[in-house]
PDB file of C-alpha atoms and ligand atoms in Angstrom:
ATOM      1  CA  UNK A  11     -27.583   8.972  -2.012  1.00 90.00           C
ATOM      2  CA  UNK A  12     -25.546   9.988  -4.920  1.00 94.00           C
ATOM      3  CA  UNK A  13     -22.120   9.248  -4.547  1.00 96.00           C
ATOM      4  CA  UNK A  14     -19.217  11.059  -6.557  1.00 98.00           C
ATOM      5  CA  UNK A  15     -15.682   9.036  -6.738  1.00 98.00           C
ATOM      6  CA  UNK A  16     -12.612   8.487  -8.532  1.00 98.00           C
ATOM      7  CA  UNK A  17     -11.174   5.246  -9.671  1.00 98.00           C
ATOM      8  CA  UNK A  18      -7.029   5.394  -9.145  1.00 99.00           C
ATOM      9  CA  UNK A  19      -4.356   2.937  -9.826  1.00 99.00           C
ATOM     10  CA  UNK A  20      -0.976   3.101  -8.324  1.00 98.00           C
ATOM     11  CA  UNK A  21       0.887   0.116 -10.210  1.00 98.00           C
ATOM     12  CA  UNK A  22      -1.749  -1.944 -10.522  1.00 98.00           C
ATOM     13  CA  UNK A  23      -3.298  -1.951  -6.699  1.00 98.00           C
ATOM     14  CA  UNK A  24      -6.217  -0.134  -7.244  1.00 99.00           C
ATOM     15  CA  UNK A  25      -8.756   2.192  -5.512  1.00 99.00           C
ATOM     16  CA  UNK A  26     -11.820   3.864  -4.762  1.00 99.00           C
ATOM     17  CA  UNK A  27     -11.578   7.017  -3.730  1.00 99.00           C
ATOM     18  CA  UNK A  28     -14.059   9.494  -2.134  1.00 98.00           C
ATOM     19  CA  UNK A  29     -13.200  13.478  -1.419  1.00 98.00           C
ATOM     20  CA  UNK A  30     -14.989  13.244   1.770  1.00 98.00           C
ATOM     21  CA  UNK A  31     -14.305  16.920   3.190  1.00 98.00           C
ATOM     22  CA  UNK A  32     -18.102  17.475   3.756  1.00 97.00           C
ATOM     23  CA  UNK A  33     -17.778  14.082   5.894  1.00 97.00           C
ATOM     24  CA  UNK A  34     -21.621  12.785   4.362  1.00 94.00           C
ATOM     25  CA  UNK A  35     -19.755   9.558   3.400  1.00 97.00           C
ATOM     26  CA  UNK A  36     -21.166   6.594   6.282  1.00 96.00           C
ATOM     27  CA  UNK A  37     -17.682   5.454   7.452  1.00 97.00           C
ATOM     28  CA  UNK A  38     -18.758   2.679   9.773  1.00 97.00           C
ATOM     29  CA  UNK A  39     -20.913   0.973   6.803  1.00 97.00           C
ATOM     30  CA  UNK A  40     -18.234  -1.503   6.501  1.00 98.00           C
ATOM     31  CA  UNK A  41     -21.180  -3.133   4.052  1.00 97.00           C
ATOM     32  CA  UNK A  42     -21.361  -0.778   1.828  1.00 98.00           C
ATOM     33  CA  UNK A  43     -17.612  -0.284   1.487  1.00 98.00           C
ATOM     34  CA  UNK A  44     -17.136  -3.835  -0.200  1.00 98.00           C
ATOM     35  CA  UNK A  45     -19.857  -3.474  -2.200  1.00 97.00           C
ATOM     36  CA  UNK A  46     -17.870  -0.121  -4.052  1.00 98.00           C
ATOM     37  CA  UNK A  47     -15.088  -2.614  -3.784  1.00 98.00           C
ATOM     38  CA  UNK A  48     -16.575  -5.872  -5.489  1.00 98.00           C
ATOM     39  CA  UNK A  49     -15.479  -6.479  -8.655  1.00 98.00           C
ATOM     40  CA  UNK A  50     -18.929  -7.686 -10.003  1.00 98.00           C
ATOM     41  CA  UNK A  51     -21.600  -6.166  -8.148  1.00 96.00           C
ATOM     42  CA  UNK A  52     -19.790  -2.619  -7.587  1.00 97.00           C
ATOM     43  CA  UNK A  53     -17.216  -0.339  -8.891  1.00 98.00           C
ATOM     44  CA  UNK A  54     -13.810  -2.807  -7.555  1.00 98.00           C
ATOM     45  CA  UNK A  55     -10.632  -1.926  -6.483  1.00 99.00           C
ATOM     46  CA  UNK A  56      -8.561  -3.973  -3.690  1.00 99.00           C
ATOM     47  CA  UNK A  57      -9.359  -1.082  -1.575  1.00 98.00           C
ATOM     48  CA  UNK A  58     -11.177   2.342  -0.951  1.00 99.00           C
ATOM     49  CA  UNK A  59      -9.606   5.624   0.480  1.00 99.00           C
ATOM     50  CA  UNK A  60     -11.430   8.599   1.842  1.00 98.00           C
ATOM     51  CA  UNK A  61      -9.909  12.384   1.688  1.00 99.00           C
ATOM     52  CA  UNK A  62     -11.009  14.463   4.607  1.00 98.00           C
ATOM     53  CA  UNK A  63      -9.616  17.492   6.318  1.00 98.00           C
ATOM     54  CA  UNK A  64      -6.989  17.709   8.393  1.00 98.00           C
ATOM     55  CA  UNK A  65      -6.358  20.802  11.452  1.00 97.00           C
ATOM     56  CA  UNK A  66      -2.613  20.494  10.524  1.00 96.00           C
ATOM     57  CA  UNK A  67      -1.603  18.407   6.889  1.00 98.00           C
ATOM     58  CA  UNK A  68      -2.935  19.448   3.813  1.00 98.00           C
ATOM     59  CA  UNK A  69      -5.438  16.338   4.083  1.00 98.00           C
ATOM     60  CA  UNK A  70      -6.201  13.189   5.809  1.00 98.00           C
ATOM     61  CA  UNK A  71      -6.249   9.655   4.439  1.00 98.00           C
ATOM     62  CA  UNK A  72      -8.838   7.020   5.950  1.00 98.00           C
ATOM     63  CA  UNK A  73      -8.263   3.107   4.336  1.00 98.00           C
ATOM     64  CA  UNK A  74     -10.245   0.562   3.686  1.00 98.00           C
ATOM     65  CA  UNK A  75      -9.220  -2.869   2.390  1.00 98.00           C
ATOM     66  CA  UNK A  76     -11.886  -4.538   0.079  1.00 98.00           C
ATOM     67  CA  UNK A  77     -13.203  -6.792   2.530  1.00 98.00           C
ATOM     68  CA  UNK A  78     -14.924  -3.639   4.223  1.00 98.00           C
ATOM     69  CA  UNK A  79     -13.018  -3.116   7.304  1.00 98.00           C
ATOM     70  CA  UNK A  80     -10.148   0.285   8.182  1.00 98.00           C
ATOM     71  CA  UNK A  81      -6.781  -0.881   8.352  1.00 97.00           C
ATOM     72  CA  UNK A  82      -2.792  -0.007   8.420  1.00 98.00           C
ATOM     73  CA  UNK A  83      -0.982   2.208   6.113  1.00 98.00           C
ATOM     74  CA  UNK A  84      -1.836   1.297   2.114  1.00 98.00           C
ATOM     75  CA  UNK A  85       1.467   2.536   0.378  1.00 98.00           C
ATOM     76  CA  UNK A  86       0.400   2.522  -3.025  1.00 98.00           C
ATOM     77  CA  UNK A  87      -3.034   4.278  -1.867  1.00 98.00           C
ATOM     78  CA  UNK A  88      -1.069   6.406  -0.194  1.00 98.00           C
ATOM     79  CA  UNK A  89       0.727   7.541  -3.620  1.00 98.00           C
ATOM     80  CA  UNK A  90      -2.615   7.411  -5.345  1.00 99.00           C
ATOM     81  CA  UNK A  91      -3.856   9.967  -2.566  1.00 99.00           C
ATOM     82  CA  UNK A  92      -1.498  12.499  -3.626  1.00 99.00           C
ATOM     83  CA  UNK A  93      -2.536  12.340  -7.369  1.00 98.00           C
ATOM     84  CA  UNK A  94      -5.610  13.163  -6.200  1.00 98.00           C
ATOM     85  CA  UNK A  95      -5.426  16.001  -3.769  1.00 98.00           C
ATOM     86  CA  UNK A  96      -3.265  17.211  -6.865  1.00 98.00           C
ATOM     87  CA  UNK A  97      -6.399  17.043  -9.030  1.00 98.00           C
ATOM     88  CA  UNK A  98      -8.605  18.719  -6.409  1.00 98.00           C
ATOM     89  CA  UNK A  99      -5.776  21.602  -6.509  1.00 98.00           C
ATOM     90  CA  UNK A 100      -4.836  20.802  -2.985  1.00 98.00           C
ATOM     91  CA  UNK A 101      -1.416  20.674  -3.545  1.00 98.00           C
ATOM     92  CA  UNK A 102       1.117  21.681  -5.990  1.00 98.00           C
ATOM     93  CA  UNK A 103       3.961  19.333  -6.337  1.00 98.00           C
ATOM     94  CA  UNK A 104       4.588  19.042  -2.115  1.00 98.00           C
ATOM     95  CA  UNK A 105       2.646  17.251  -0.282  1.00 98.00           C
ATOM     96  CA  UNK A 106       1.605  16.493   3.264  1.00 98.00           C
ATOM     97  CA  UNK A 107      -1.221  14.429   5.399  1.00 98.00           C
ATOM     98  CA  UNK A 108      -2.117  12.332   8.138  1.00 98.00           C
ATOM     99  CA  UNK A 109      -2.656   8.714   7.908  1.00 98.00           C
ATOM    100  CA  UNK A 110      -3.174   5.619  10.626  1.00 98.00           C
ATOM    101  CA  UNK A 111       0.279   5.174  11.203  1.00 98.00           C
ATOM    102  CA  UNK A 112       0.905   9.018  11.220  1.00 98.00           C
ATOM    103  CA  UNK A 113       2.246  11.952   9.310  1.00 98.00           C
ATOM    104  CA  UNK A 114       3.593  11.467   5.877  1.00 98.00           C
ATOM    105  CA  UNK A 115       5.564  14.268   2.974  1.00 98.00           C
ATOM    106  CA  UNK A 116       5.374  13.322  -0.635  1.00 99.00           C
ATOM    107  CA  UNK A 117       6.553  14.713  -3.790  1.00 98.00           C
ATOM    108  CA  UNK A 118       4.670  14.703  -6.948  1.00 98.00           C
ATOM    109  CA  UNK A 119       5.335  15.448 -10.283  1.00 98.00           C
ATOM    110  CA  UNK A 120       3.740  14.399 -13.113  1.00 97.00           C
ATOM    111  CA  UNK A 121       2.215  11.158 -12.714  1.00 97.00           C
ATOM    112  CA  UNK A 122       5.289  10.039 -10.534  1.00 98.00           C
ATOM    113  CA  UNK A 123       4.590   9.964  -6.608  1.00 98.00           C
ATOM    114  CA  UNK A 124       6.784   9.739  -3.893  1.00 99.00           C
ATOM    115  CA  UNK A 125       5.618   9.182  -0.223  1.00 99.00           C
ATOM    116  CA  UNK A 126       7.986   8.760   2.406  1.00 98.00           C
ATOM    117  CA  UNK A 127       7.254   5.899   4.974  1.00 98.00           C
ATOM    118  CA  UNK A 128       7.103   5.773   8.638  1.00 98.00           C
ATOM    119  CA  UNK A 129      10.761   4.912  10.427  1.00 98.00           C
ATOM    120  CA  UNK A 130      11.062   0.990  10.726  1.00 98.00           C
ATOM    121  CA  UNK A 131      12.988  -0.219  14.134  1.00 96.00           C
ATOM    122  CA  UNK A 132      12.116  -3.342  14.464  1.00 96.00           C
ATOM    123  CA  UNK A 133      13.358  -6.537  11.446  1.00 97.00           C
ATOM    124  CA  UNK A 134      12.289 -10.155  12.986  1.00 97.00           C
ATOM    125  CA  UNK A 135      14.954 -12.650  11.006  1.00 97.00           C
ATOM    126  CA  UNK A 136      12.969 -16.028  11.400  1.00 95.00           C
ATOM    127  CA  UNK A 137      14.800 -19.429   9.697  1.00 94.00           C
ATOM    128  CA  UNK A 138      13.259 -18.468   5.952  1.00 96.00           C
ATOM    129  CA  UNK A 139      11.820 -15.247   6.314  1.00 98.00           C
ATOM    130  CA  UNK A 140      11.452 -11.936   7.604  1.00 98.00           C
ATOM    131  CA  UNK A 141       8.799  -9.766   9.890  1.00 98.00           C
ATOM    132  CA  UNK A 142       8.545  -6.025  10.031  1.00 98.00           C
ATOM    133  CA  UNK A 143       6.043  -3.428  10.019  1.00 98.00           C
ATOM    134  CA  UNK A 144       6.219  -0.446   7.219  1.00 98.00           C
ATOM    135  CA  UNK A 145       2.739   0.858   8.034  1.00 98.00           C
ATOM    136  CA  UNK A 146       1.284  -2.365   7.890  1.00 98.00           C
ATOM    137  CA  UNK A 147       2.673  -5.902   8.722  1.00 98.00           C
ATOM    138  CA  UNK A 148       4.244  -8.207   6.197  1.00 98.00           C
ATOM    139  CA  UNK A 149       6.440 -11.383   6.037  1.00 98.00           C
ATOM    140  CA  UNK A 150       8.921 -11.589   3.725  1.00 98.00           C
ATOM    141  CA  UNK A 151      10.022 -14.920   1.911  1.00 98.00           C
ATOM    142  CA  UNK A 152      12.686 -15.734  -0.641  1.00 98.00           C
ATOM    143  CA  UNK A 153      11.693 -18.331  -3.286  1.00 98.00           C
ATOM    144  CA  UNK A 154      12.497 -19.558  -6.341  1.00 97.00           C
ATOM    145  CA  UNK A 155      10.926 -19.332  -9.651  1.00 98.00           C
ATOM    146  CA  UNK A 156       8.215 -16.908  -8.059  1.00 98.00           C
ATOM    147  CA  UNK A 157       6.663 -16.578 -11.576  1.00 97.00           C
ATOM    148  CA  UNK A 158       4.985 -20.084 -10.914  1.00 98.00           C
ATOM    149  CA  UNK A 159       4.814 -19.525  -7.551  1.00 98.00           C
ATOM    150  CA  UNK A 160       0.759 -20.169  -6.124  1.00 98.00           C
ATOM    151  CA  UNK A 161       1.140 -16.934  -4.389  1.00 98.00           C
ATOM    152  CA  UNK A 162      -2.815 -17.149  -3.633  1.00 98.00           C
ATOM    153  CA  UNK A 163      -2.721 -20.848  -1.832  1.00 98.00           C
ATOM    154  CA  UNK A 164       0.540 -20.340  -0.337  1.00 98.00           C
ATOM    155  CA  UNK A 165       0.089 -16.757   1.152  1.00 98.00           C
ATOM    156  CA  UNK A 166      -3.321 -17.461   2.558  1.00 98.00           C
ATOM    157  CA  UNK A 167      -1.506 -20.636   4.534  1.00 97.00           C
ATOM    158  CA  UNK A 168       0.930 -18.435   6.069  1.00 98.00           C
ATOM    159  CA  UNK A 169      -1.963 -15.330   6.317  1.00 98.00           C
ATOM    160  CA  UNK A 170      -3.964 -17.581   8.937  1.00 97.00           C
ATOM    161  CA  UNK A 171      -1.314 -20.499   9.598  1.00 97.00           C
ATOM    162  CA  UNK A 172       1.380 -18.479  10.762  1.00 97.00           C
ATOM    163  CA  UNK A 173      -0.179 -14.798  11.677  1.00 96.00           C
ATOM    164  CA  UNK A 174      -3.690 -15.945  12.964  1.00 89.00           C
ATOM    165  CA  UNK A 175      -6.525 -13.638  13.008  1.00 88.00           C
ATOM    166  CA  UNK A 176      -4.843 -10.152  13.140  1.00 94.00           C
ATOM    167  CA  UNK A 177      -3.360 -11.613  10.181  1.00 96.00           C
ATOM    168  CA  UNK A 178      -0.341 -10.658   7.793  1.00 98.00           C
ATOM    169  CA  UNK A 179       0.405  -9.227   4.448  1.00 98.00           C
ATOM    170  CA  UNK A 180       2.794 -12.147   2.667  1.00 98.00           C
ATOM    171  CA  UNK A 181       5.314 -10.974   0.080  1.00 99.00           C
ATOM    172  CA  UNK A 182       7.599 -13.796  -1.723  1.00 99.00           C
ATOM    173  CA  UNK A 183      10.679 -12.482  -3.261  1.00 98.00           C
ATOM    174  CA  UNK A 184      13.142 -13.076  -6.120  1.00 98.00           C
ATOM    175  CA  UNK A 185      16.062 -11.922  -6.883  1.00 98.00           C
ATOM    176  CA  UNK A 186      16.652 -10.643 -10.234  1.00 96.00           C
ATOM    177  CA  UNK A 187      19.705  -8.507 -10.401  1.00 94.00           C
ATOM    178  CA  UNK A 188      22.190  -6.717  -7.366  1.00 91.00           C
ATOM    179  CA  UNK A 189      19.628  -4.659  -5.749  1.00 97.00           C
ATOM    180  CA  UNK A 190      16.736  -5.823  -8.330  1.00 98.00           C
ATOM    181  CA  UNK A 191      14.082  -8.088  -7.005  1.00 98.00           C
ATOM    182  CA  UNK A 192      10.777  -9.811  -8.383  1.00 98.00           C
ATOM    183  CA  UNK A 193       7.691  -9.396  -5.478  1.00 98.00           C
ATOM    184  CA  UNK A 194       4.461 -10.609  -5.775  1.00 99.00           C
ATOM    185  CA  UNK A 195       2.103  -9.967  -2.239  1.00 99.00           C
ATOM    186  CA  UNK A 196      -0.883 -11.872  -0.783  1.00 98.00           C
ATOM    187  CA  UNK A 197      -2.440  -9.088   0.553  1.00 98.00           C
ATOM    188  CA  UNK A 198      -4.196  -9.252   3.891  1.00 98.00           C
ATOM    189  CA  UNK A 199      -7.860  -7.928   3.682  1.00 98.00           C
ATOM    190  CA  UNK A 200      -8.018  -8.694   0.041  1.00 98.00           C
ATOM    191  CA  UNK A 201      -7.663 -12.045   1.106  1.00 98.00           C
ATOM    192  CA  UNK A 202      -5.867 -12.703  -2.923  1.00 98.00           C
ATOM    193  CA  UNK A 203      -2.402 -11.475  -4.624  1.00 98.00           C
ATOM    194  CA  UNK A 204      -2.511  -7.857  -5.836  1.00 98.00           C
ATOM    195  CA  UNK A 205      -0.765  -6.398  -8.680  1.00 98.00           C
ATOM    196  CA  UNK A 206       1.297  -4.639  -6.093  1.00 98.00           C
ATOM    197  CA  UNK A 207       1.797  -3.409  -2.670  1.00 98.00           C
ATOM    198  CA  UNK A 208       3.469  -0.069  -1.417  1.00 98.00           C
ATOM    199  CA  UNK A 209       4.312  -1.309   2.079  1.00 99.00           C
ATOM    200  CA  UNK A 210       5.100  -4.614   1.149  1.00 98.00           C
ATOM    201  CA  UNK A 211       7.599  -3.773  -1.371  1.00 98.00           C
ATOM    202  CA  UNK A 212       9.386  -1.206   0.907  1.00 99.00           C
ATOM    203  CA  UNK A 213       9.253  -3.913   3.707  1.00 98.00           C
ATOM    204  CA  UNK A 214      10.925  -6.087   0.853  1.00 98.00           C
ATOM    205  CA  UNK A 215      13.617  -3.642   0.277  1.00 98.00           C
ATOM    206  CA  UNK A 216      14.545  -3.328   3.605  1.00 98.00           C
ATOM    207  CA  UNK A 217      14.315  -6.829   4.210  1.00 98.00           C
ATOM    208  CA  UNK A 218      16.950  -7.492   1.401  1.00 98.00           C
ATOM    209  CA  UNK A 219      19.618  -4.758   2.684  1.00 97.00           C
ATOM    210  CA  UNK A 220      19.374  -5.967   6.485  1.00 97.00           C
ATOM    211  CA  UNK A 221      19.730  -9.462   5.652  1.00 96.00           C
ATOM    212  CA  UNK A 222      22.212  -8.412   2.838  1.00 96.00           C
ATOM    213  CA  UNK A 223      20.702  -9.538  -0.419  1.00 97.00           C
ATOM    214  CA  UNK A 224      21.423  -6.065  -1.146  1.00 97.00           C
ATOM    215  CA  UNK A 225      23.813  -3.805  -0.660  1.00 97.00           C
ATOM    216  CA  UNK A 226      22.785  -0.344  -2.453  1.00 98.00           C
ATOM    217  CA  UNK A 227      20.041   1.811  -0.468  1.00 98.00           C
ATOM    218  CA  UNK A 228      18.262   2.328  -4.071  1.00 98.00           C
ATOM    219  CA  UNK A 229      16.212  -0.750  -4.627  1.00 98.00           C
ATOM    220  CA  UNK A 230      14.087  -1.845  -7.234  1.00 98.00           C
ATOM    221  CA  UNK A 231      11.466  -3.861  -7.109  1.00 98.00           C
ATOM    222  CA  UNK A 232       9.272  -5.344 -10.258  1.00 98.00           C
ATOM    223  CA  UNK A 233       5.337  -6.450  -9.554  1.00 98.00           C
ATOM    224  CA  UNK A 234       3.008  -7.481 -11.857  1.00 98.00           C
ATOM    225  CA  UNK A 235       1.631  -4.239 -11.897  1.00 98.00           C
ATOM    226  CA  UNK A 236       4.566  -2.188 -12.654  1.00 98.00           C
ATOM    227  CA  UNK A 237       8.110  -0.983 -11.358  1.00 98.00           C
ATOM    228  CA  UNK A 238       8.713   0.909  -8.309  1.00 98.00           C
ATOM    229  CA  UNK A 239      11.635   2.132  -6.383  1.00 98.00           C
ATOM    230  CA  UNK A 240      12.447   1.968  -2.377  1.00 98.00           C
ATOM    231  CA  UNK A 241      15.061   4.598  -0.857  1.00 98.00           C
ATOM    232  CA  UNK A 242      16.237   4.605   2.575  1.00 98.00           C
ATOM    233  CA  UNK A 243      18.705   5.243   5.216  1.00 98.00           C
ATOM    234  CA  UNK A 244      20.309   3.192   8.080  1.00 96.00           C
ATOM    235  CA  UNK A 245      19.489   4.086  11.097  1.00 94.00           C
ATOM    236  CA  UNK A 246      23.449   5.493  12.593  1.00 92.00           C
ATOM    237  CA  UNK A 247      23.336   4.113  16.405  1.00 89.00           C
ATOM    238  CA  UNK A 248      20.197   1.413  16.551  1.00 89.00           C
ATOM    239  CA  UNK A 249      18.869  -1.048  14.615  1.00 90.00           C
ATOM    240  CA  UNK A 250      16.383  -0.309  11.168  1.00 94.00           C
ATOM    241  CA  UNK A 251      15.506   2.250   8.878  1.00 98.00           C
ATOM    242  CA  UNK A 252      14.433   6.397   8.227  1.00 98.00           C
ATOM    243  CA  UNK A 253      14.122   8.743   5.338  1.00 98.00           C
ATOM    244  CA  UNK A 254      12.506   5.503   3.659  1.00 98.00           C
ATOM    245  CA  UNK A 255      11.039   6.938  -0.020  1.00 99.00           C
ATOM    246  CA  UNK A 256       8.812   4.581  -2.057  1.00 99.00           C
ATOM    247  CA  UNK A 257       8.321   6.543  -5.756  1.00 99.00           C
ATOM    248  CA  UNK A 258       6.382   5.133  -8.773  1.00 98.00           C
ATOM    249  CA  UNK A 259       3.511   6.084 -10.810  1.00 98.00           C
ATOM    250  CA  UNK A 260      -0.205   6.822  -9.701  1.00 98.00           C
ATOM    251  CA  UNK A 261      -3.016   7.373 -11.946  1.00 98.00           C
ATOM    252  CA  UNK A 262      -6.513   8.644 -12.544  1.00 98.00           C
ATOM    253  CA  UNK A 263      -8.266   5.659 -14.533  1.00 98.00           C
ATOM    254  CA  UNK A 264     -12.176   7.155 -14.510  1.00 98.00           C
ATOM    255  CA  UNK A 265     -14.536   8.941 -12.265  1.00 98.00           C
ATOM    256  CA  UNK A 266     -18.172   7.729 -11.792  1.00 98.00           C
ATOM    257  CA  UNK A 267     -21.179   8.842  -9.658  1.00 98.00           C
ATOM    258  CA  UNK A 268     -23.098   5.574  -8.678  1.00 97.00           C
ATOM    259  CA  UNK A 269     -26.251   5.916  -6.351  1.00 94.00           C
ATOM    260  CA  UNK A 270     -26.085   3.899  -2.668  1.00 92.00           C
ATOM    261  CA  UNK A 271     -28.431   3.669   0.256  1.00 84.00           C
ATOM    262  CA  UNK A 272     -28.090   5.951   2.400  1.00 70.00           C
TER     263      UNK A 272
HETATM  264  N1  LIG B   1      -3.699  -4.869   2.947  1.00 85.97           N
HETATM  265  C1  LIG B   1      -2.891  -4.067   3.873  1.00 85.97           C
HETATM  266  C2  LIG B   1      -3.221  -2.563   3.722  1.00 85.97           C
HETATM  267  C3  LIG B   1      -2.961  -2.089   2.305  1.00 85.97           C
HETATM  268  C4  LIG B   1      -1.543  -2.285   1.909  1.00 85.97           C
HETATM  269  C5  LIG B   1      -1.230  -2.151   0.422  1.00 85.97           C
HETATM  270  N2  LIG B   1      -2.323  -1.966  -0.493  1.00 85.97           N
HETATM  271  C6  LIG B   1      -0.151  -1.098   0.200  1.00 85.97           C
HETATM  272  O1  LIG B   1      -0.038  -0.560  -0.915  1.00 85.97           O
HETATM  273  O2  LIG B   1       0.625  -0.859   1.148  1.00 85.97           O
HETATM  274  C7  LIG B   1      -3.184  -4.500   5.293  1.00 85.97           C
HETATM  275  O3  LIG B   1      -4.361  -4.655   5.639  1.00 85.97           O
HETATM  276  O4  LIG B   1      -2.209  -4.658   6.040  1.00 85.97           O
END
């Protein structure tokens, strides 16, 4: 089978992604999804991303981490999604669609994407860190000198050590400036750090104002992949987040056609 798909990046976390509206792609050939996704046998990207139809939303977003297997809400493939229904002349500059952990609006315009996130309720303070779910689950840790922090050894400790199976995504934190911070992620399903990660640096935001490293409901956060910017609201009369906005750039790197089994 020949199989048409478009490489985007969305500050460095990078994806395949597939317009699946005639649904021929095999979604339960979890095999053949980290194949597209190896970075030596395949195409690679730390994930892949279908675009189907939706009854309702302009479109529907299916995930994939690398390792093969459908999981929770990928922020930055969630931005990258956009670009592309923009490219397929889906949408205009407005956007909306369906996604694991529900509906989501985004803006677009140019090669600047904002998605807003699902509400967050729930913060878990624990003695050095932080738990909460922005689509998908992450722990959040201050350090120091998080440049020559081994993100890799020390996230996959705390990946299996601390969150067992179902796992966690890890994100260690610096502070650079009031309401500036440094994040690098150990991303769960990639099983390594990623350039970036949408939900973990909106969980990191968040994470900042409740414990109040920060007191602005702008933040921005640096990655190694690029800048991007978390906007929110406290909730009035419980505890959390809504109207959470996580904007940066999303791009179109190729396309390819590349020939699979069936
Ligand atoms: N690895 C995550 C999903 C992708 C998250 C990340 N790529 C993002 O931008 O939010 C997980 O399995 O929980």
């Amino acid at each position: 089978m020949l199989l048409n798909f478009y490489k985007y990046q969305g500050t460095g976390n990078d994806f395949v992604i597939i317009d699946n509206r005639n649904q021929v792609f095999p979604k339960d050939n979890n095999g053949l999804v980290s194949f597209l996704c190896d970075r030596k046998f395949g195409i690679g990207a730390d994930g892949l991303i279908l675009l189907e139809d939706d009854d309702v939303a302009d479109f529907k977003m299916v995930y994939y981490n690398s390792d093969g297997n459908q999981s929770s809400m990928c922020g930055n493939g969630g931005r990258c999604i956009v670009a592309f229904a923009k490219h397929l002349g889906l949408v205009v500059s407005d956007a909306s669609f369906e996604a694991v952990d529900g509906h989501h609006k985004a803006r677009i315009e140019a090669d600047v994407v904002s998605l807003q996130m699902q509400e967050v309720t729930d913060i878990n303070e624990k003695s050095n860190s932080l738990f909460l779910n922005t689509g998908s689950p992450h722990h959040v840790q201050l350090v120091t000198d998080l440049k020559d922090f081994d993100v890799r050894k020390e996230g996959e400790r705390l990946r299996y050590g601390v969150y067992g199976q179902e796992g966690s995504n890890i994100n260690f934190v610096e502070n650079i400036d009031e309401n500036s911070f440094l994040v690098r992620t150990y991303e769960r399903g990639v099983e390594d750090e990623t350039l970036s990660c949408g939900t973990g640096v909106t969980a990191v935001a968040l994470a900042m104002h409740h414990s109040g490293q920060a007191n602005s409901n702008t933040i921005k956060i640096t990655t190694p992949g690029g800048l991007l910017e978390v906007r929110f609201t406290k909730n009035k009369n419980k505890e959390g987040y809504n109207e959470i906005w996580l904007t940066g750039a999303a791009q179109l790197v190729f396309k390819g056609e590349i020939y699979v089994e069936a």
